[in-house]
Every structure is written in C-alpha cells, then in structure tokens.
Tab-separated table of C-alpha atoms in Angstrom:
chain	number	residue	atom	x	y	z
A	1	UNK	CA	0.000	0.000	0.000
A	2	UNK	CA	3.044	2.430	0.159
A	3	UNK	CA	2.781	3.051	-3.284
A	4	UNK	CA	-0.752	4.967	-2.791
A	5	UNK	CA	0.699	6.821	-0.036
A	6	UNK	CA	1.611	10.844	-0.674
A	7	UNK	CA	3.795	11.767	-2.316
A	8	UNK	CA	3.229	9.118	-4.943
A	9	UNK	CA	5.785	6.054	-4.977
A	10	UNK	CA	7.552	4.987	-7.968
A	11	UNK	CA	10.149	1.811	-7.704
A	12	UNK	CA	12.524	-0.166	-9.847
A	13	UNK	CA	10.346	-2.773	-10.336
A	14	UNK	CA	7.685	-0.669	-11.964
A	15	UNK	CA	10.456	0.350	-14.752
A	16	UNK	CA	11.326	-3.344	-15.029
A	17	UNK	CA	7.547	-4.632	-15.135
A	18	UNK	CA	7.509	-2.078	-18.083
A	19	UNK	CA	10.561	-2.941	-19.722
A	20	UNK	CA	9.402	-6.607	-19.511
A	21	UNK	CA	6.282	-5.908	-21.519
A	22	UNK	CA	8.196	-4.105	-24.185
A	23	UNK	CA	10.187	-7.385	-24.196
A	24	UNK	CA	7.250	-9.681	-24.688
A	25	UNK	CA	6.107	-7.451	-27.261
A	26	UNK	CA	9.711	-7.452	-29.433
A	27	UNK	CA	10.001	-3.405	-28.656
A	28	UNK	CA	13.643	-2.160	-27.289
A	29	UNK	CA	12.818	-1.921	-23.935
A	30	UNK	CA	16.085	0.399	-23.132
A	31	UNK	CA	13.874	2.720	-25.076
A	32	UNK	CA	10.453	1.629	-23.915
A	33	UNK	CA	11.525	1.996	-20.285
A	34	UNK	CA	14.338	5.083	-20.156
A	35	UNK	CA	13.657	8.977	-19.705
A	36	UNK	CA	11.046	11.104	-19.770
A	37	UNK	CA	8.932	8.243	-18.904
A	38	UNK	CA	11.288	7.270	-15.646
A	39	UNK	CA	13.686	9.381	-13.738
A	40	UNK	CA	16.704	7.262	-14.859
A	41	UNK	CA	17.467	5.068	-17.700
A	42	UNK	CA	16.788	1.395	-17.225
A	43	UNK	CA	20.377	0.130	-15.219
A	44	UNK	CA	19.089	-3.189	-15.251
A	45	UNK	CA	20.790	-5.873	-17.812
A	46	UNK	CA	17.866	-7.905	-19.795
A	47	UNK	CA	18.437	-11.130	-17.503
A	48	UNK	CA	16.541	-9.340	-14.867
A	49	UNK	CA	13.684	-8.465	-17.280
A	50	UNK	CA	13.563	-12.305	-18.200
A	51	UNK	CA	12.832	-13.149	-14.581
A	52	UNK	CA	10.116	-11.373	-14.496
A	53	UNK	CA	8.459	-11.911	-17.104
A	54	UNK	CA	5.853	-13.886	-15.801
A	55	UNK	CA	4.424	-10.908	-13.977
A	56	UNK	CA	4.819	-8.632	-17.172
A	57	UNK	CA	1.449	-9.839	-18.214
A	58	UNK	CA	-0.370	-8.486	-14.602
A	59	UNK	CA	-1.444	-5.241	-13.764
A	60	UNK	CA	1.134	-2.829	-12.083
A	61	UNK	CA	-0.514	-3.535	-8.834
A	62	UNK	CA	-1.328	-6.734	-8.866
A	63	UNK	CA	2.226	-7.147	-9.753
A	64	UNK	CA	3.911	-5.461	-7.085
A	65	UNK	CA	1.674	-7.539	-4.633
A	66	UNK	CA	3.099	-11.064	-6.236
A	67	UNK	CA	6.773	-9.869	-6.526
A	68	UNK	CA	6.414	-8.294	-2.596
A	69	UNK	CA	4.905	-11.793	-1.687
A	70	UNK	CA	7.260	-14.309	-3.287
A	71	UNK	CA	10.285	-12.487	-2.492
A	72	UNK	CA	8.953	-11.815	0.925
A	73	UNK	CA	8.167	-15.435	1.361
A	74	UNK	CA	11.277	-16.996	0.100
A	75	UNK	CA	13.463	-14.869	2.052
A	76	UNK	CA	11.650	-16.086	5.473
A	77	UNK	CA	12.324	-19.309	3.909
A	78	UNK	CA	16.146	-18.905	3.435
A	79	UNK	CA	16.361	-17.458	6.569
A	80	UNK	CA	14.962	-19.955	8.511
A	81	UNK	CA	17.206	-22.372	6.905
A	82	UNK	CA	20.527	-20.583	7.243
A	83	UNK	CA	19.504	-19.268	10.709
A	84	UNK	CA	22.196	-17.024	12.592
A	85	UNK	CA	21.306	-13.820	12.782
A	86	UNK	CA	19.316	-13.395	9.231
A	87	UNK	CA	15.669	-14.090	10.464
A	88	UNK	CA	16.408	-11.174	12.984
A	89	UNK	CA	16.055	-9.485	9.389
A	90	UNK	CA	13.139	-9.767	8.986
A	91	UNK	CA	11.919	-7.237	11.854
A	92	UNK	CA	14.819	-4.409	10.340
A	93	UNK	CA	14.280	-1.439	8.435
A	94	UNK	CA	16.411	-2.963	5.211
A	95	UNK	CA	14.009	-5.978	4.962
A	96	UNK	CA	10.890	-3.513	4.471
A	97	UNK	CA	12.675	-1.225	2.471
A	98	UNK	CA	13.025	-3.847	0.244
A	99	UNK	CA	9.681	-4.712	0.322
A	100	UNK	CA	8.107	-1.583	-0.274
A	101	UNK	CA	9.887	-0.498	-3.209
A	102	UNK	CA	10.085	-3.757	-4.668
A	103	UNK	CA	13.927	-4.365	-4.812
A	104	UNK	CA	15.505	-7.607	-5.510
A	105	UNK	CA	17.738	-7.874	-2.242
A	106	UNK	CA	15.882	-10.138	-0.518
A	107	UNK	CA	15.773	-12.623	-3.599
A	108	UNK	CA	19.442	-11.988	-3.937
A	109	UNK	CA	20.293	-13.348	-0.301
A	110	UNK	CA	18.216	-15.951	-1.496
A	111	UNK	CA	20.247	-17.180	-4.284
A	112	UNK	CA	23.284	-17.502	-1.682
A	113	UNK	CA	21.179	-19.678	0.700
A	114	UNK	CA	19.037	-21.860	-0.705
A	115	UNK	CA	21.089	-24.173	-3.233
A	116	UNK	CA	19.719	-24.120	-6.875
A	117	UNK	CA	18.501	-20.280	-6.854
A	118	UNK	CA	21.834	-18.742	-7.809
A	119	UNK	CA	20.608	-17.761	-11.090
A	120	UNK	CA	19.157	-14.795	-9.054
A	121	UNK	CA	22.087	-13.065	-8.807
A	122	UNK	CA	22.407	-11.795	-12.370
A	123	UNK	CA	19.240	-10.121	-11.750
A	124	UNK	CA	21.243	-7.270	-10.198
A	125	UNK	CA	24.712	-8.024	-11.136
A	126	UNK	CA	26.422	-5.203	-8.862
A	127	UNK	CA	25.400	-6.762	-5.462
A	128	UNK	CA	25.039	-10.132	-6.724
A	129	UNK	CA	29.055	-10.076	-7.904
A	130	UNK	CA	29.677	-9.307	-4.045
A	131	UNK	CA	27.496	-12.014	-2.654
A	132	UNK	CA	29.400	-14.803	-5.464
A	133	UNK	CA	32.105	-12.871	-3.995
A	134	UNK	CA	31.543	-14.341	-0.936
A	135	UNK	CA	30.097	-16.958	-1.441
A	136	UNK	CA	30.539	-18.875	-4.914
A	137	UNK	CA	28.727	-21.834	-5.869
A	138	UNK	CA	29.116	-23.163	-9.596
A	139	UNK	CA	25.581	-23.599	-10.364
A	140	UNK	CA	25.052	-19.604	-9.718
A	141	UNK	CA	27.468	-18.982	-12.378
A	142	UNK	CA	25.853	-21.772	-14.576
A	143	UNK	CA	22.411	-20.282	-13.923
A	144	UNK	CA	23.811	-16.854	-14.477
A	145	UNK	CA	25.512	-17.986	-17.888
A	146	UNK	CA	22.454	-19.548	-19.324
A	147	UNK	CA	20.110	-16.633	-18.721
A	148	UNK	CA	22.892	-14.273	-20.362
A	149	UNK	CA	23.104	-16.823	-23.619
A	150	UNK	CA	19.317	-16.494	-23.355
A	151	UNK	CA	19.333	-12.689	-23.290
A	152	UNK	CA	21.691	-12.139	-26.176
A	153	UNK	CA	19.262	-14.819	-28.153
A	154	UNK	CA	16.286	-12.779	-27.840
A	155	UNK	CA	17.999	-9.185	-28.124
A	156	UNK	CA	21.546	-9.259	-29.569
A	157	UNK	CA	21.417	-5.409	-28.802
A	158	UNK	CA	20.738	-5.089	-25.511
A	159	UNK	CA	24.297	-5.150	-24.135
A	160	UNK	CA	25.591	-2.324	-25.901
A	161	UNK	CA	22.074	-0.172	-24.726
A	162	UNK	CA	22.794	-1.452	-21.280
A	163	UNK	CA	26.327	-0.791	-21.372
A	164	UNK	CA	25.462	2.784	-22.567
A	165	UNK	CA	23.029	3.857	-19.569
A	166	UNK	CA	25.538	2.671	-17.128
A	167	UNK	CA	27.618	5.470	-18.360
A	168	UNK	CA	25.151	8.021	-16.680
A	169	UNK	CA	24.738	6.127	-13.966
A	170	UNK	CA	24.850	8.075	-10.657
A	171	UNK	CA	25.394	5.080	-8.061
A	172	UNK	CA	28.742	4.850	-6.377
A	173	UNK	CA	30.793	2.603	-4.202
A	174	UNK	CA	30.883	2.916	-0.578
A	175	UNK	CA	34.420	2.410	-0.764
A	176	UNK	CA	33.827	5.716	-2.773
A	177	UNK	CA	32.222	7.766	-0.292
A	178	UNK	CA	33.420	9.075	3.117
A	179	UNK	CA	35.143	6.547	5.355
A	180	UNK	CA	34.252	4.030	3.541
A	181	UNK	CA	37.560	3.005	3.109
A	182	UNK	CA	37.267	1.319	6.455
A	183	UNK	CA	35.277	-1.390	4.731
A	184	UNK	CA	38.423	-3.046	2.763
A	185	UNK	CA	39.161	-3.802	6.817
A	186	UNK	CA	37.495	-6.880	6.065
A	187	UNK	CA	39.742	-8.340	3.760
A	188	UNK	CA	41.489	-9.526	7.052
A	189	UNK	CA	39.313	-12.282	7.509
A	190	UNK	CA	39.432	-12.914	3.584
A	191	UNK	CA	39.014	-16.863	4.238
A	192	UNK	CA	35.307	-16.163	5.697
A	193	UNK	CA	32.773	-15.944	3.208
A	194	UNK	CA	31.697	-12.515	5.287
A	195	UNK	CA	34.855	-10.749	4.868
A	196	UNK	CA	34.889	-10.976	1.412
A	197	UNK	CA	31.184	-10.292	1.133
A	198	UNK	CA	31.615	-7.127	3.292
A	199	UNK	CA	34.795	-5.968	1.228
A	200	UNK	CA	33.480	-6.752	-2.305
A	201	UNK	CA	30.369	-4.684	-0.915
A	202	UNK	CA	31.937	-1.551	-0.724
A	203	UNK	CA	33.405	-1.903	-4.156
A	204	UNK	CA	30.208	-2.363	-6.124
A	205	UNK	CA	28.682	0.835	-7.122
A	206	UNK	CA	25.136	0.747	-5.175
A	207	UNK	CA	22.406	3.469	-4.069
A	208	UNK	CA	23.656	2.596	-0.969
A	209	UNK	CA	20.382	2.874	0.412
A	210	UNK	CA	18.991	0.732	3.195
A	211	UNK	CA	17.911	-1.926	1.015
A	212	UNK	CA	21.098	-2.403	-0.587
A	213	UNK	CA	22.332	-3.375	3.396
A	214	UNK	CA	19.949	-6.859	3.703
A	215	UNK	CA	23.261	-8.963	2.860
A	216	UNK	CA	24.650	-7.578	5.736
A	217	UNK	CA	22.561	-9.841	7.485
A	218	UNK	CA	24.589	-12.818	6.789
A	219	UNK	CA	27.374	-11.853	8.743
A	220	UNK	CA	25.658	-11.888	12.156
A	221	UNK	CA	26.743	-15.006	13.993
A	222	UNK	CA	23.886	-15.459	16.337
A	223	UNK	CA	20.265	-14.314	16.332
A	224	UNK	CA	20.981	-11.443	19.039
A	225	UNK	CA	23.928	-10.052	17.049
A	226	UNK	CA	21.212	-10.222	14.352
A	227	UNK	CA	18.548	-8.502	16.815
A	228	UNK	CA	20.991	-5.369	17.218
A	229	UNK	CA	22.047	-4.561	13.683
A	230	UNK	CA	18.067	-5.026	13.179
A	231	UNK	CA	17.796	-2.022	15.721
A	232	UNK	CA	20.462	-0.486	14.406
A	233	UNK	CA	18.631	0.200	10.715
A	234	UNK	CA	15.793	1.652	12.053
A	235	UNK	CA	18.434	4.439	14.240
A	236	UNK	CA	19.746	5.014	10.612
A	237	UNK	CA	16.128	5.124	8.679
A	238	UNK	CA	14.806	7.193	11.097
A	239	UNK	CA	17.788	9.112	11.578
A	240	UNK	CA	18.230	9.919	7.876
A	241	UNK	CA	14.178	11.578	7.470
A	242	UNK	CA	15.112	13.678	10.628
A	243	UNK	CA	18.672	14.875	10.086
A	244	UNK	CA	18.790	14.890	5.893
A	245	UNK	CA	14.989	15.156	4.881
A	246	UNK	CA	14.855	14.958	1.170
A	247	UNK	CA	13.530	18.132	-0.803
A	248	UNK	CA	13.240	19.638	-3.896
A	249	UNK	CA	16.297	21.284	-4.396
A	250	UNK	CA	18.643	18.347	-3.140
A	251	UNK	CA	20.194	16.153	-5.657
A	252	UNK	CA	19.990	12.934	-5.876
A	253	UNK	CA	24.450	12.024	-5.320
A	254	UNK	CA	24.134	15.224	-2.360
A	255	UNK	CA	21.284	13.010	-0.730
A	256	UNK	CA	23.701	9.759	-1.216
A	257	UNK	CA	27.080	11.626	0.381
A	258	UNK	CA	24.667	13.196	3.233
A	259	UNK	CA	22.805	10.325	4.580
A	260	UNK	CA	26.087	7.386	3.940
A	261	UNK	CA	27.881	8.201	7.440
A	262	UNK	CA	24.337	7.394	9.224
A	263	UNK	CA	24.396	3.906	7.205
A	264	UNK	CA	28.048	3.638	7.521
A	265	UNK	CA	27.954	4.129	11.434
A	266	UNK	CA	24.461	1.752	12.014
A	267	UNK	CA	24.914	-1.095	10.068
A	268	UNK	CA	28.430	-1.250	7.653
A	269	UNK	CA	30.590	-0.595	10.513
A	270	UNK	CA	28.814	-3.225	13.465
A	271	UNK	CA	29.029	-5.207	10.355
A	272	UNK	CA	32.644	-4.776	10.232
A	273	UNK	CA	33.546	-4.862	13.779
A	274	UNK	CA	31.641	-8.731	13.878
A	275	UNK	CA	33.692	-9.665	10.984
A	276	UNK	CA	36.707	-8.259	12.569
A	277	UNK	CA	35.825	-9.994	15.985
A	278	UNK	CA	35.128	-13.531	14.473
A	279	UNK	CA	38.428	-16.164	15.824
A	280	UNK	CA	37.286	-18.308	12.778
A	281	UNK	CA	35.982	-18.671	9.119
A	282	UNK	CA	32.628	-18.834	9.824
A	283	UNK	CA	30.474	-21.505	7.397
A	284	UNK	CA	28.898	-20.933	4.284
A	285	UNK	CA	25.110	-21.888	3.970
C-alpha cells in the first residue's frame, strides 16, 4: 500500500515490469523503459527483465503484490534455513525497504542460501558479484551464464544499450564515499565468506540505500547479534528523514554523500567490527 501513499511512490520494479512488456512485445525496452517516462534510464541488464516476465502480463498492482509476496516469502524461507542472525532481518528497516519499493535484495540473499537459486544473482549483477564474492557456488554462475546466452538470443542489442546507460549512472561505491575506506578492513578475515562479502560490498557501485544493506545480514553469527544490527537500521532510517529530509532542491548524489555516514555508522561498521571480531571462518550456507 506504500505506493498509494503521498507523495506518490515509484520503484525499480515498476520500470522493469515495463521494460518486460516491451520485451514480450519485441520493442527495445532500453527505449520503452528510459527517460522522460522514468527518472533514470533502465540500469538493469535484460536477464533481470527475463525473470520477471511472468508478472509482465499483470497489472502494475497486482504485480507489485506477487513480486512483494514471493520475495517476501522466500526470504523467510532462506532465513529460517541458514539461521544465525538473518531471520532477525526480517523485523529491520532494510528488509521492508526492500519490500516496499520492490527491490531484488531479498531474492538476492536468497540465491546464496538456498542451493539451486543462484541464477538470481544476475538479476542485479552489482550486489550479486559481491554475494558470489563471498560466497561462490558453480551452479550460480551456470544459472547466471544460461540466462545471459538467453538474453543475447532474444535481443543481440541489448548489451551495448545497457552498457550505454551505465555510463550516466549516478550510483557509487561505498568504498567511494566518506570513510568508507574502512570497509576493505574486512579483507582480514578474507578466508570467511563474510569478509569478502563485506569488502566486495563496498566496491560495487550501489544506491547505498537501506535496502542495498539486507546482505549484511549474513554476517551476524547469532540471532541477538542479528537482533541489534536489526535495531540499528531503524536508528539510521529514522535518523536519515530527521537529520537529511529529502527536498526539492537536493540532488539525488548530495542526498547519497549526506545520509552514507548514518548507514556507515548503524549497520556497515557493526558489520565490520563482527567480521573483525570472528576467531574463525565462519560456514557458508
């Protein structure tokens, strides 16, 4: 229901739905789905429009509704099965972030749990190169590869439109941004899956938005670490409305730069400190 709620709520999914159709329908949908229509050109490489195809055909509602559901519903499902602290997610601000604007982070932490669902992670191949980062499994790069053949069988062009609206593309590593440097920390524990996850994090470029935190979640060792750096998200969504309010005349990198030390300080440092604090590689799922 956020998306009737003022001011009106546009997400990446509803540029993706869009782009889908124009897929089904053999338009271009890098110019079905780009400017004036949405705010930014379509980032997202034609794998991701593939997966969701099978909501293309549903109404923009009714379509948000399925994704939020089976996304939603999967991810309690992975986390009850990798256990630690990621159910804890579940109750944090990241989690209904997520939700609400229909991204595909929870799907992506999927693909890293549950064996056989790696293909997700070409759906959003910036985070999803960090997660493989940390934690590769063959059959995600299989899954990957065959959706990618598929791609370039349907649209042979798409890559080079793709590759051309990444070059306007605003997003930027937290490694990037202001202390974020002290992320690369966790390349000390480089043997555990979550130092490398938490490293190649802050070298993907990302909104760096709440959302793009859920993986964090897998680095929790127990569910009351998990509890805290739930907490912790809603000190930095909360904090971020009071102290850096959006408006009209802010752009959209001086909203990134302003609100990142609030993120960086709630939930990518505590992060870093429990990968720092771990004695051993901790398992992969």
């Amino acid at each position: 229901m956020a998306y009737w709620l003022p001011p009106p709520t546009n997400s990446d999914l509803d540029q993706t739905l869009v782009a889908a159709r124009a897929l089904l329908a053999h338009g271009d949908p890098y110019l079905v789905a780009g400017r004036p229509r949405f705010v930014f050109p379509l980032y997202y490489p034609l794998p991701t429009l593939l997966l969701l195809a099978p909501l293309a055909p549903l109404s923009l509602a009714i379509a948000r509704v399925a994704f939020a559901a089976i996304s939603g519903g999967l991810f309690a499902l992975a986390a009850l099965r990798y256990g630690r602290g990621l159910p804890a997610a579940l109750l944090s601000a990241c989690f209904l972030n997520a939700i609400i604007l229909g991204q595909w982070s929870p799907l992506l932490v999927v693909a890293v749990v549950v064996p056989g669902m790696g293909f997700l992670l070409s759906a959003k191949p910036s985070i999803g190169t960090a997660l493989l980062s940390g934690f590769p499994r063959w059959s995600a790069a299989i899954g990957g590869a065959i959706l990618l053949g598929l791609s370039f069988v349907l649209l042979p062009s798409w890559l080079e439109s793709w590759l051309h609206n990444l070059g306007s593309n605003v997003h930027r590593a937290p490694v990037m941004l202001p202390g974020g440097w002290i992320l690369l920390l966790g390349l000390v524990r480089w043997r555990s899956p979550e130092g490398r996850l938490l490293a190649a994090l802050a070298c993907v470029p990302q909104i760096t938005g709440l959302y793009d935190a859920l993986p964090l979640f897998l680095i929790p060792r127990n569910k009351w670490q998990g509890y805290v750096l739930a907490m912790l998200s809603y000190v930095a969504a909360f904090g971020q409305e009071w102290l850096f309010p959006m408006h009209r005349d802010m752009t959209f990198e001086a909203a990134i730069t302003a609100r990142w030390p609030l993120l960086l300080g709630c939930l990518y440092a505590p992060a870093l400190i429990l990968v720092l604090l771990s004695d051993r590689a901790m398992r992969s799922p």
